[in-house]
Amino acid sequence: MTHAPAFRTTHFINGQWSPESDNTFDDCNPLTGEVIASIAAGGRAEGDAAVAAAHAAFPAWAAMTPGERQSLFLKAADITERRHDDAVHLMAVEAGTARAFASFQVRLSANLMRQAASWGYLPYGDLLKSDTPGRMAMVARKPLGVVAGFTPWNGAFYLGWRTFVLPMAFGNTVVIKPSEEAPLSAGLLHAEILEEAGFPAGSFNVVTHAPRQAEPIADAFFESRAVRSINFTGSDKTARILGARAGQTLKRMVLELGGFNPMIILADADLDEAAKAVNFGAFFHQGQICMNTRKVYVAREIHDAFLDRLAARTNSLKAGDPLEAGVVIGPLINDRAVAQTKERLAEALSKGARLVTGGSCDGRVFQPTILANVPQDVLATQGCDETFGPLLVVEAFDDPEQALADAQDTPYGLSAAIMTGNAARGLDMAQRFDTGIVHVNGATMAGEASLPNGGVKDSGWGRSGHYAVEDFTEIRLTTVTSKPGHYPF
Ligand code: ADP
């Protein structure tokens, strides 16, 4: 069965599903091309209505007690778990997500909601000393207002929840525009769950749009004074366009963008552990996650042995239909992604790179591919533009310090990893990585709802987990003075 179970397919605005209309677009299975659903194609009017609803709902949502919001998030977590199978199936047929990753996303989402349920109780301010006699100064965090979120198709379900839950937990209301590649698993299913949990009308709103028709909805977000922050997950290319608009309209932004995510394997590393971490980090979700490992720097003396072990693991990965048991490599999301991966591979091979394994593509299912001896003038190895597919470059190094410098010669700064038998040495190198995340003895790709994910440089800014309080609240200074004032005139 490749059809989506019966999900709601229209906009969710102010607690209501909009009526069915003929203005729809086809939501297709990336593996088969089959239409799985007809989704409402919204525009400026729907964007405006969603923002207005979120704005109207904001005062009451912001004023709810932490306990009231907590019980809603806990209910939503339970419903999310109950709908595990729906979500996993949907992610397979809409986004090509293999079962292990989809199931992980469902568990992580429930976990995020259960953590966020307590964030309303976090300390929310400070008392400060004042130089004015008799004055007490209070600094308190307060929500921003309406946060507009762009949810992505790749980690559709979990990253969708992250976009809803972080701002809402701190008292903001939200309008969400899911990626046109996964409108159901990156937004509409969330609306079903939040509606069932009893979240108040207008506190969350979802507006969908046809492919390449995002701009009118983005206009509604940027041109409204009620929208105080744009929470974007996507490419740095689109982020630059939206960032320019945020500059013009003076909106705050949270940006979770791409990465190059190098892994350095020192000569004293456990080769099996390194091969496991690289195989997983590089090929998880067929290389379509911002934290996938794109390049491995490995000490020359262990290079060949490491490559043998890695290739053995990678060769055993089953690729194909994500609904089939054991498949971990599903299809790439669209033909553009296939074309980019093919072009990058062809360029590398034409310039003399060695194909260690993979390289073939059946429809949109690209075999996990490893390249060695890659010349420096090849795009896949340069780190200036991530290849969003299962293409990994492995390079030998002689000097670990040079490897550290080379690994950072990229505009991105999301994640990095070091494998070593000497954790102290790994820690020393880790402190010198200019990235938002660095793992010693772990894959570049790791997901825990409580830990702050996020990048530096062209990988964006803002952090998840409870650190998101910095992104989704602002502080207000209030003073109370109990003695007569002294003014200069
Ligand atoms: P991806 O390649 O992962 O889909 P993009 O950066 O292209 O990432 O898209 C991320 C999101 O930005 C999607 O929701 C898309 O609809 C939206 N988007 C793309 N271009 C624009 C634009 N010019 N204005 C507003 N939104 C856009």
Short mmCIF file of C-alpha atoms and ligand atoms in Angstrom, two decimals:
data_model
loop_
_atom_site.label_atom_id
_atom_site.label_comp_id
_atom_site.label_asym_id
_atom_site.label_seq_id
_atom_site.Cartn_x
_atom_site.Cartn_y
_atom_site.Cartn_z
CA MET A 1 0.00 0.00 0.00
CA THR A 2 1.68 3.24 -1.01
CA HIS A 3 -1.22 5.58 -0.44
CA ALA A 4 -1.19 7.85 2.56
CA PRO A 5 -3.78 6.96 5.17
CA ALA A 6 -6.56 9.55 5.31
CA PHE A 7 -4.82 12.68 6.50
CA ARG A 8 -6.24 16.17 6.51
CA THR A 9 -5.04 18.03 3.42
CA THR A 10 -6.33 21.58 3.85
CA HIS A 11 -4.99 24.59 5.74
CA PHE A 12 -5.47 24.69 9.49
CA ILE A 13 -6.26 28.25 10.52
CA ASN A 14 -7.75 29.46 13.80
CA GLY A 15 -8.73 25.98 14.91
CA GLN A 16 -10.53 25.12 11.64
CA TRP A 17 -9.65 22.98 8.66
CA SER A 18 -10.35 25.09 5.58
CA PRO A 19 -12.98 23.69 3.18
CA GLU A 20 -11.83 21.47 0.32
CA SER A 21 -11.39 23.41 -2.91
CA ASP A 22 -10.12 22.76 -6.43
CA ASN A 23 -7.03 24.79 -5.74
CA THR A 24 -4.70 21.93 -4.88
CA PHE A 25 -1.37 20.41 -5.86
CA ASP A 26 -0.19 16.82 -6.09
CA ASP A 27 1.84 15.42 -3.23
CA CYS A 28 3.86 12.57 -4.75
CA ASN A 29 5.76 9.54 -3.52
CA PRO A 30 9.43 10.24 -4.41
CA LEU A 31 10.03 6.55 -5.15
CA THR A 32 7.12 5.80 -7.46
CA GLY A 33 5.85 9.22 -8.54
CA GLU A 34 2.35 8.18 -7.44
CA VAL A 35 0.12 10.93 -6.12
CA ILE A 36 -0.47 10.23 -2.42
CA ALA A 37 -2.66 13.25 -1.69
CA SER A 38 -4.05 16.50 -3.13
CA ILE A 39 -2.96 19.33 -0.87
CA ALA A 40 -4.46 22.82 -0.56
CA ALA A 41 -2.47 25.38 -2.54
CA GLY A 42 -2.49 28.51 -0.39
CA GLY A 43 -1.30 32.02 -1.03
CA ARG A 44 -1.28 35.48 0.46
CA ALA A 45 -4.87 35.40 1.76
CA GLU A 46 -4.28 32.19 3.72
CA GLY A 47 -0.95 33.47 4.98
CA ASP A 48 -2.59 36.68 6.21
CA ALA A 49 -5.46 34.78 7.85
CA ALA A 50 -3.07 32.44 9.64
CA VAL A 51 -0.98 35.33 10.95
CA ALA A 52 -4.12 37.16 12.12
CA ALA A 53 -5.32 34.05 13.95
CA ALA A 54 -1.97 33.53 15.66
CA HIS A 55 -1.85 37.21 16.62
CA ALA A 56 -5.34 37.08 18.14
CA ALA A 57 -4.52 33.89 20.05
CA PHE A 58 -1.22 35.20 21.42
CA PRO A 59 -2.35 37.05 24.59
CA ALA A 60 -4.31 34.10 25.96
CA TRP A 61 -1.62 31.54 25.02
CA ALA A 62 1.13 33.70 26.56
CA ALA A 63 -0.93 34.12 29.73
CA MET A 64 -1.57 30.41 30.28
CA THR A 65 0.07 28.96 33.38
CA PRO A 66 3.04 26.65 32.90
CA GLY A 67 0.91 23.79 34.20
CA GLU A 68 -1.85 24.38 31.65
CA ARG A 69 0.61 24.38 28.77
CA GLN A 70 2.42 21.39 30.24
CA SER A 71 -0.68 19.21 30.20
CA LEU A 72 -1.28 20.08 26.53
CA PHE A 73 2.27 19.15 25.50
CA LEU A 74 2.08 15.90 27.46
CA LYS A 75 -1.18 15.00 25.71
CA ALA A 76 0.35 15.82 22.32
CA ALA A 77 3.31 13.55 23.14
CA ASP A 78 0.97 10.65 23.93
CA ILE A 79 -1.02 11.18 20.72
CA THR A 80 2.19 11.36 18.72
CA GLU A 81 3.25 7.98 20.07
CA ARG A 82 -0.19 6.53 19.39
CA ARG A 83 0.11 7.70 15.77
CA HIS A 84 3.58 6.20 15.34
CA ASP A 85 2.57 3.90 12.50
CA ASP A 86 0.71 6.64 10.59
CA ALA A 87 3.70 8.94 10.85
CA VAL A 88 6.21 6.27 9.81
CA HIS A 89 4.12 5.25 6.82
CA LEU A 90 3.59 8.85 5.81
CA MET A 91 7.28 9.71 5.98
CA ALA A 92 8.04 6.68 3.78
CA VAL A 93 5.56 7.49 1.04
CA GLU A 94 5.95 11.27 1.14
CA ALA A 95 9.64 11.82 1.90
CA GLY A 96 11.30 8.46 1.12
CA THR A 97 12.22 7.99 4.78
CA ALA A 98 13.31 4.51 5.79
CA ARG A 99 11.59 2.96 8.78
CA ALA A 100 14.46 3.22 11.27
CA PHE A 101 14.82 6.96 10.79
CA ALA A 102 11.08 7.60 10.68
CA SER A 103 10.48 5.63 13.85
CA PHE A 104 13.36 7.43 15.55
CA GLN A 105 11.79 10.76 14.60
CA VAL A 106 8.49 9.79 16.22
CA ARG A 107 10.20 8.80 19.48
CA LEU A 108 12.36 11.92 19.44
CA SER A 109 9.31 14.11 18.84
CA ALA A 110 7.43 12.71 21.84
CA ASN A 111 10.58 13.12 23.89
CA LEU A 112 10.92 16.76 22.78
CA MET A 113 7.33 17.51 23.79
CA ARG A 114 7.78 15.90 27.21
CA GLN A 115 10.86 18.02 27.82
CA ALA A 116 9.26 21.18 26.49
CA ALA A 117 6.32 20.54 28.80
CA SER A 118 8.55 21.60 31.71
CA TRP A 119 10.17 24.64 30.13
CA GLY A 120 7.42 26.93 31.31
CA TYR A 121 8.83 26.38 34.81
CA LEU A 122 12.38 27.42 33.98
CA PRO A 123 13.60 30.52 35.84
CA TYR A 124 12.63 33.38 33.61
CA GLY A 125 14.55 36.34 34.89
CA ASP A 126 16.96 38.00 37.31
CA LEU A 127 16.86 40.62 40.02
CA LEU A 128 19.64 43.15 39.51
CA LYS A 129 21.23 45.69 41.81
CA SER A 130 20.68 49.28 40.79
CA ASP A 131 22.84 52.34 41.47
CA THR A 132 19.67 54.34 42.09
CA PRO A 133 18.86 54.34 45.84
CA GLY A 134 15.71 52.40 46.66
CA ARG A 135 15.36 50.93 43.19
CA MET A 136 14.79 47.29 42.43
CA ALA A 137 15.46 46.17 38.86
CA MET A 138 13.78 43.08 37.46
CA VAL A 139 14.72 41.45 34.18
CA ALA A 140 12.07 39.04 32.94
CA ARG A 141 11.80 37.00 29.79
CA LYS A 142 8.64 37.27 27.77
CA PRO A 143 7.49 35.65 24.53
CA LEU A 144 7.97 37.50 21.28
CA GLY A 145 4.48 37.18 19.78
CA VAL A 146 3.88 35.30 16.53
CA VAL A 147 6.71 33.11 15.22
CA ALA A 148 6.52 32.05 11.56
CA GLY A 149 8.15 28.69 10.82
CA PHE A 150 9.39 27.10 7.60
CA THR A 151 9.55 23.35 8.18
CA PRO A 152 11.78 21.14 5.98
CA TRP A 153 11.05 17.88 4.17
CA ASN A 154 14.13 15.90 5.21
CA GLY A 155 13.66 15.29 8.93
CA ALA A 156 10.08 16.28 8.24
CA PHE A 157 8.27 15.02 11.31
CA TYR A 158 10.81 15.79 14.03
CA LEU A 159 12.05 19.05 12.55
CA GLY A 160 8.40 20.00 12.10
CA TRP A 161 7.82 19.46 15.81
CA ARG A 162 10.94 21.42 16.65
CA THR A 163 9.53 24.34 14.68
CA PHE A 164 6.19 24.22 16.53
CA VAL A 165 7.27 23.24 20.01
CA LEU A 166 10.25 25.47 20.78
CA PRO A 167 8.47 28.79 20.24
CA MET A 168 5.17 27.56 21.70
CA ALA A 169 6.79 26.26 24.88
CA PHE A 170 8.02 29.77 25.61
CA GLY A 171 4.59 31.35 25.07
CA ASN A 172 4.63 32.29 21.39
CA THR A 173 1.94 31.35 18.90
CA VAL A 174 2.97 29.99 15.51
CA VAL A 175 2.19 29.94 11.82
CA ILE A 176 3.87 27.12 9.94
CA LYS A 177 4.57 26.80 6.25
CA PRO A 178 5.72 23.26 5.53
CA SER A 179 7.99 22.45 2.62
CA GLU A 180 5.99 21.67 -0.51
CA GLU A 181 7.91 18.36 -0.66
CA ALA A 182 6.32 17.07 2.56
CA PRO A 183 3.26 19.12 3.53
CA LEU A 184 1.68 16.25 5.45
CA SER A 185 4.62 14.94 7.42
CA ALA A 186 6.14 18.41 8.00
CA GLY A 187 3.00 20.21 9.21
CA LEU A 188 -0.50 18.94 8.59
CA LEU A 189 -0.12 15.77 10.67
CA HIS A 190 1.20 17.96 13.50
CA ALA A 191 -1.93 20.10 13.23
CA GLU A 192 -4.10 16.99 13.56
CA ILE A 193 -2.23 15.98 16.70
CA LEU A 194 -2.28 19.43 18.31
CA GLU A 195 -5.98 19.80 17.51
CA GLU A 196 -6.75 16.47 19.15
CA ALA A 197 -4.64 17.41 22.18
CA GLY A 198 -6.84 20.48 22.65
CA PHE A 199 -4.43 23.31 21.91
CA PRO A 200 -6.44 26.55 21.70
CA ALA A 201 -7.70 27.81 18.34
CA GLY A 202 -5.15 30.08 16.66
CA SER A 203 -2.21 29.05 18.86
CA PHE A 204 -0.84 27.07 15.90
CA ASN A 205 -1.75 27.43 12.24
CA VAL A 206 -0.54 25.64 9.12
CA VAL A 207 -0.70 26.95 5.56
CA THR A 208 0.44 24.88 2.59
CA HIS A 209 1.37 25.93 -0.93
CA ALA A 210 2.13 24.50 -4.36
CA PRO A 211 5.74 23.87 -5.47
CA ARG A 212 7.75 27.07 -5.96
CA GLN A 213 4.81 29.15 -4.68
CA ALA A 214 6.22 29.96 -1.25
CA GLU A 215 6.67 33.67 -1.80
CA PRO A 216 3.13 34.99 -1.25
CA ILE A 217 2.98 33.21 2.10
CA ALA A 218 6.46 34.44 2.97
CA ASP A 219 5.23 37.94 2.06
CA ALA A 220 2.42 37.56 4.59
CA PHE A 221 4.99 36.64 7.25
CA PHE A 222 7.47 39.38 6.50
CA GLU A 223 4.95 42.16 5.94
CA SER A 224 3.02 41.59 9.16
CA ARG A 225 4.09 43.51 12.25
CA ALA A 226 2.59 40.74 14.37
CA VAL A 227 5.25 38.27 13.17
CA ARG A 228 8.28 38.85 15.37
CA SER A 229 10.57 36.06 14.29
CA ILE A 230 11.14 33.79 11.30
CA ASN A 231 12.25 30.26 12.19
CA PHE A 232 13.74 28.78 9.01
CA THR A 233 15.19 25.35 8.27
CA GLY A 234 16.45 24.93 4.72
CA SER A 235 19.29 25.86 2.40
CA ASP A 236 21.67 28.76 2.90
CA LYS A 237 20.72 29.90 -0.61
CA THR A 238 17.08 30.50 0.41
CA ALA A 239 18.18 31.80 3.82
CA ARG A 240 20.09 34.60 2.09
CA ILE A 241 16.92 35.67 0.26
CA LEU A 242 14.85 35.53 3.44
CA GLY A 243 17.63 37.15 5.46
CA ALA A 244 17.63 40.14 3.14
CA ARG A 245 13.90 40.48 3.71
CA ALA A 246 14.37 40.14 7.45
CA GLY A 247 16.88 42.97 7.19
CA GLN A 248 14.37 45.18 5.45
CA THR A 249 11.55 44.38 7.86
CA LEU A 250 13.77 44.15 10.97
CA LYS A 251 12.65 40.67 11.96
CA ARG A 252 14.60 38.30 14.11
CA MET A 253 15.55 35.00 12.47
CA VAL A 254 16.55 31.55 13.58
CA LEU A 255 18.38 29.71 10.82
CA GLU A 256 19.16 26.00 10.71
CA LEU A 257 20.99 25.56 7.40
CA GLY A 258 23.38 23.16 5.74
CA GLY A 259 26.70 21.72 6.81
CA PHE A 260 29.84 20.01 5.52
CA ASN A 261 30.48 18.05 8.73
CA PRO A 262 33.97 16.62 8.47
CA MET A 263 35.17 13.60 10.43
CA ILE A 264 38.86 13.27 11.41
CA ILE A 265 40.09 9.76 12.18
CA LEU A 266 43.38 9.74 14.05
CA ALA A 267 45.83 6.85 13.74
CA ASP A 268 44.96 5.52 17.21
CA ALA A 269 41.22 5.24 16.50
CA ASP A 270 39.30 1.98 16.77
CA LEU A 271 38.79 1.16 13.09
CA ASP A 272 35.50 -0.67 13.53
CA GLU A 273 34.03 2.13 15.60
CA ALA A 274 35.22 4.65 13.02
CA ALA A 275 33.73 2.64 10.13
CA LYS A 276 30.41 2.33 11.97
CA ALA A 277 30.26 6.05 12.75
CA VAL A 278 31.14 7.08 9.20
CA ASN A 279 28.82 4.61 7.53
CA PHE A 280 25.94 5.87 9.65
CA GLY A 281 26.92 9.55 9.59
CA ALA A 282 27.38 9.69 5.84
CA PHE A 283 24.44 7.61 4.64
CA PHE A 284 21.71 8.24 7.19
CA HIS A 285 18.58 9.27 5.25
CA GLN A 286 20.59 8.77 2.06
CA GLY A 287 22.77 11.81 2.82
CA GLN A 288 19.92 14.29 2.97
CA ILE A 289 20.40 15.59 6.50
CA CYS A 290 22.31 18.77 7.30
CA MET A 291 24.53 16.85 9.76
CA ASN A 292 25.57 14.03 7.41
CA THR A 293 29.32 13.46 7.15
CA ARG A 294 30.48 14.71 3.74
CA LYS A 295 34.23 14.20 4.09
CA VAL A 296 36.48 11.98 6.16
CA TYR A 297 40.13 12.81 6.87
CA VAL A 298 41.92 9.63 7.89
CA ALA A 299 45.52 9.10 9.03
CA ARG A 300 47.50 7.70 6.11
CA GLU A 301 48.80 4.67 8.01
CA ILE A 302 45.27 3.38 8.61
CA HIS A 303 43.65 4.77 5.44
CA ASP A 304 43.48 1.55 3.43
CA ALA A 305 42.42 -0.65 6.33
CA PHE A 306 39.74 1.86 7.31
CA LEU A 307 38.45 2.13 3.76
CA ASP A 308 38.14 -1.67 3.50
CA ARG A 309 36.08 -1.85 6.68
CA LEU A 310 33.94 1.12 5.72
CA ALA A 311 33.26 -0.24 2.23
CA ALA A 312 32.25 -3.63 3.68
CA ARG A 313 29.68 -1.93 5.91
CA THR A 314 28.42 0.38 3.20
CA ASN A 315 28.04 -2.47 0.72
CA SER A 316 25.71 -4.21 3.13
CA LEU A 317 23.23 -1.29 3.28
CA LYS A 318 19.95 -2.25 1.67
CA ALA A 319 18.59 0.38 -0.71
CA GLY A 320 15.13 0.55 -2.27
CA ASP A 321 11.54 0.99 -1.12
CA PRO A 322 11.54 2.43 2.42
CA LEU A 323 8.38 0.44 3.17
CA GLU A 324 10.31 -2.80 2.67
CA ALA A 325 11.79 -4.43 5.76
CA GLY A 326 15.52 -3.87 6.17
CA VAL A 327 15.77 -1.00 3.69
CA VAL A 328 17.80 1.88 5.14
CA ILE A 329 18.48 3.80 1.93
CA GLY A 330 15.31 5.15 0.32
CA PRO A 331 14.91 7.37 -2.74
CA LEU A 332 16.26 10.90 -2.99
CA ILE A 333 13.55 13.49 -2.64
CA ASN A 334 13.34 14.67 -6.26
CA ASP A 335 15.03 14.64 -9.65
CA ARG A 336 17.04 17.75 -8.84
CA ALA A 337 18.67 15.95 -5.92
CA VAL A 338 19.47 12.94 -8.14
CA ALA A 339 20.92 15.19 -10.85
CA GLN A 340 23.10 17.08 -8.38
CA THR A 341 24.52 13.89 -6.87
CA LYS A 342 25.15 12.41 -10.34
CA GLU A 343 26.87 15.59 -11.54
CA ARG A 344 29.12 15.79 -8.49
CA LEU A 345 30.06 12.11 -8.87
CA ALA A 346 30.71 12.45 -12.61
CA GLU A 347 32.90 15.49 -12.06
CA ALA A 348 34.98 13.67 -9.45
CA LEU A 349 35.42 10.57 -11.62
CA SER A 350 36.28 12.59 -14.71
CA LYS A 351 39.06 14.31 -12.78
CA GLY A 352 40.57 11.05 -11.59
CA ALA A 353 38.84 10.19 -8.29
CA ARG A 354 38.62 6.50 -7.39
CA LEU A 355 35.20 4.94 -6.89
CA VAL A 356 35.47 2.76 -3.79
CA THR A 357 31.88 1.60 -3.80
CA GLY A 358 28.43 2.61 -5.07
CA GLY A 359 28.00 5.02 -7.94
CA SER A 360 24.87 3.57 -9.51
CA CYS A 361 21.36 4.92 -9.38
CA ASP A 362 18.05 3.17 -10.05
CA GLY A 363 15.31 5.73 -10.53
CA ARG A 364 15.84 7.98 -7.55
CA VAL A 365 17.50 5.35 -5.40
CA PHE A 366 21.18 6.25 -5.31
CA GLN A 367 23.57 3.62 -3.97
CA PRO A 368 25.68 4.93 -1.09
CA THR A 369 28.88 6.03 -2.75
CA ILE A 370 32.44 6.44 -1.47
CA LEU A 371 35.18 8.26 -3.34
CA ALA A 372 38.92 8.24 -2.60
CA ASN A 373 41.92 10.04 -4.16
CA VAL A 374 39.70 12.97 -5.02
CA PRO A 375 41.51 15.95 -6.61
CA GLN A 376 41.12 19.24 -4.74
CA ASP A 377 39.35 21.04 -7.59
CA VAL A 378 36.29 18.78 -7.33
CA LEU A 379 33.10 20.29 -5.86
CA ALA A 380 32.26 17.25 -3.73
CA THR A 381 35.48 17.64 -1.76
CA GLN A 382 35.66 21.38 -1.40
CA GLY A 383 33.09 22.02 1.30
CA CYS A 384 31.76 25.17 -0.30
CA ASP A 385 28.41 23.71 -1.38
CA GLU A 386 27.02 20.60 0.29
CA THR A 387 26.05 17.65 -1.89
CA PHE A 388 22.65 16.60 -0.54
CA GLY A 389 22.95 12.92 -1.37
CA PRO A 390 24.84 9.75 -0.42
CA LEU A 391 28.27 10.82 -1.67
CA LEU A 392 31.22 10.60 0.71
CA VAL A 393 34.82 11.68 0.12
CA VAL A 394 37.62 9.96 2.05
CA GLU A 395 41.06 11.59 2.11
CA ALA A 396 44.36 10.52 3.70
CA PHE A 397 46.34 12.95 5.87
CA ASP A 398 49.91 12.97 7.21
CA ASP A 399 49.58 15.77 9.75
CA PRO A 400 46.55 15.91 12.07
CA GLU A 401 46.96 19.67 12.55
CA GLN A 402 46.81 20.15 8.79
CA ALA A 403 43.72 17.91 8.65
CA LEU A 404 42.07 20.08 11.32
CA ALA A 405 42.86 23.21 9.31
CA ASP A 406 41.66 21.66 6.03
CA ALA A 407 38.49 20.34 7.63
CA GLN A 408 37.58 23.88 8.62
CA ASP A 409 38.25 25.42 5.26
CA THR A 410 34.53 25.61 4.57
CA PRO A 411 31.92 28.32 4.95
CA TYR A 412 29.76 25.89 6.93
CA GLY A 413 30.06 25.27 10.66
CA LEU A 414 27.40 22.85 11.79
CA SER A 415 28.88 19.58 13.05
CA ALA A 416 32.25 17.79 13.12
CA ALA A 417 33.66 14.64 14.66
CA ILE A 418 36.99 13.16 15.73
CA MET A 419 37.69 9.46 16.28
CA THR A 420 40.61 8.68 18.55
CA GLY A 421 41.73 6.27 21.26
CA ASN A 422 42.92 9.29 23.25
CA ALA A 423 39.88 11.21 24.43
CA ALA A 424 42.00 14.05 25.88
CA ARG A 425 43.62 14.60 22.52
CA GLY A 426 40.22 14.45 20.86
CA LEU A 427 38.89 17.02 23.29
CA ASP A 428 41.80 19.33 22.58
CA MET A 429 41.11 19.17 18.84
CA ALA A 430 37.37 19.47 19.40
CA GLN A 431 37.81 22.78 21.22
CA ARG A 432 39.50 24.16 18.12
CA PHE A 433 36.66 23.28 15.73
CA ASP A 434 34.67 26.33 14.66
CA THR A 435 31.33 24.50 14.55
CA GLY A 436 28.14 24.53 16.60
CA ILE A 437 28.56 20.82 17.42
CA VAL A 438 31.57 18.54 17.70
CA HIS A 439 31.60 14.91 18.79
CA VAL A 440 34.65 13.01 20.02
CA ASN A 441 34.13 9.32 19.23
CA GLY A 442 30.70 9.65 17.68
CA ALA A 443 29.14 10.29 14.29
CA THR A 444 28.63 13.87 13.03
CA MET A 445 24.96 13.02 13.02
CA ALA A 446 23.34 12.71 16.43
CA GLY A 447 19.91 13.64 17.63
CA GLU A 448 18.83 14.21 21.20
CA ALA A 449 15.94 16.52 21.89
CA SER A 450 17.56 18.03 24.98
CA LEU A 451 20.89 18.92 23.38
CA PRO A 452 21.38 22.21 21.53
CA ASN A 453 21.62 21.67 17.79
CA GLY A 454 22.63 24.52 15.59
CA GLY A 455 25.49 25.96 13.60
CA VAL A 456 27.88 28.85 13.18
CA LYS A 457 29.03 30.66 10.01
CA ASP A 458 26.89 29.75 6.95
CA SER A 459 25.19 26.94 8.87
CA GLY A 460 23.01 29.53 10.57
CA TRP A 461 22.29 30.56 14.14
CA GLY A 462 19.96 29.69 16.97
CA ARG A 463 19.88 26.55 19.13
CA SER A 464 17.36 23.87 19.96
CA GLY A 465 16.63 22.30 23.35
CA HIS A 466 15.86 24.67 26.21
CA TYR A 467 18.62 26.97 24.91
CA ALA A 468 15.97 28.10 22.41
CA VAL A 469 14.75 30.37 25.17
CA GLU A 470 17.36 32.82 23.85
CA ASP A 471 15.79 32.72 20.39
CA PHE A 472 12.11 32.78 21.26
CA THR A 473 11.91 35.22 24.13
CA GLU A 474 13.06 38.76 24.75
CA ILE A 475 13.79 40.43 28.02
CA ARG A 476 12.02 43.33 29.61
CA LEU A 477 13.56 45.50 32.30
CA THR A 478 11.10 46.65 34.97
CA THR A 479 12.14 48.83 37.89
CA VAL A 480 10.36 49.77 41.09
CA THR A 481 11.71 52.66 43.20
CA SER A 482 10.68 53.14 46.81
CA LYS A 483 12.53 56.41 47.57
CA PRO A 484 12.12 59.95 46.20
CA GLY A 485 13.89 60.35 42.88
CA HIS A 486 16.89 62.60 42.13
CA TYR A 487 16.78 64.01 38.62
CA PRO A 488 19.33 66.35 36.99
CA PHE A 489 16.66 69.01 36.34
P1 ADP B 1 15.31 22.57 0.23
O1 ADP B 1 16.25 22.52 -0.93
O2 ADP B 1 15.77 21.79 1.39
O3 ADP B 1 13.87 22.37 -0.11
P2 ADP B 1 15.06 25.36 0.26
O4 ADP B 1 15.95 26.31 0.95
O5 ADP B 1 15.00 25.36 -1.21
O6 ADP B 1 15.45 23.97 0.85
O7 ADP B 1 13.59 25.56 0.76
C1 ADP B 1 13.29 25.66 2.12
C2 ADP B 1 11.97 26.33 2.28
O8 ADP B 1 12.00 27.64 1.76
C3 ADP B 1 10.82 25.62 1.61
O9 ADP B 1 9.74 25.61 2.53
C4 ADP B 1 10.50 26.49 0.41
O10 ADP B 1 9.12 26.46 0.13
C5 ADP B 1 10.91 27.86 0.91
N1 ADP B 1 11.35 28.78 -0.14
C6 ADP B 1 12.14 28.51 -1.19
N2 ADP B 1 12.37 29.62 -1.92
C7 ADP B 1 11.70 30.63 -1.29
C8 ADP B 1 11.54 32.05 -1.54
N3 ADP B 1 12.11 32.64 -2.57
N4 ADP B 1 10.78 32.75 -0.68
C9 ADP B 1 10.22 32.17 0.39
N5 ADP B 1 10.34 30.85 0.67
C10 ADP B 1 11.07 30.09 -0.15
#
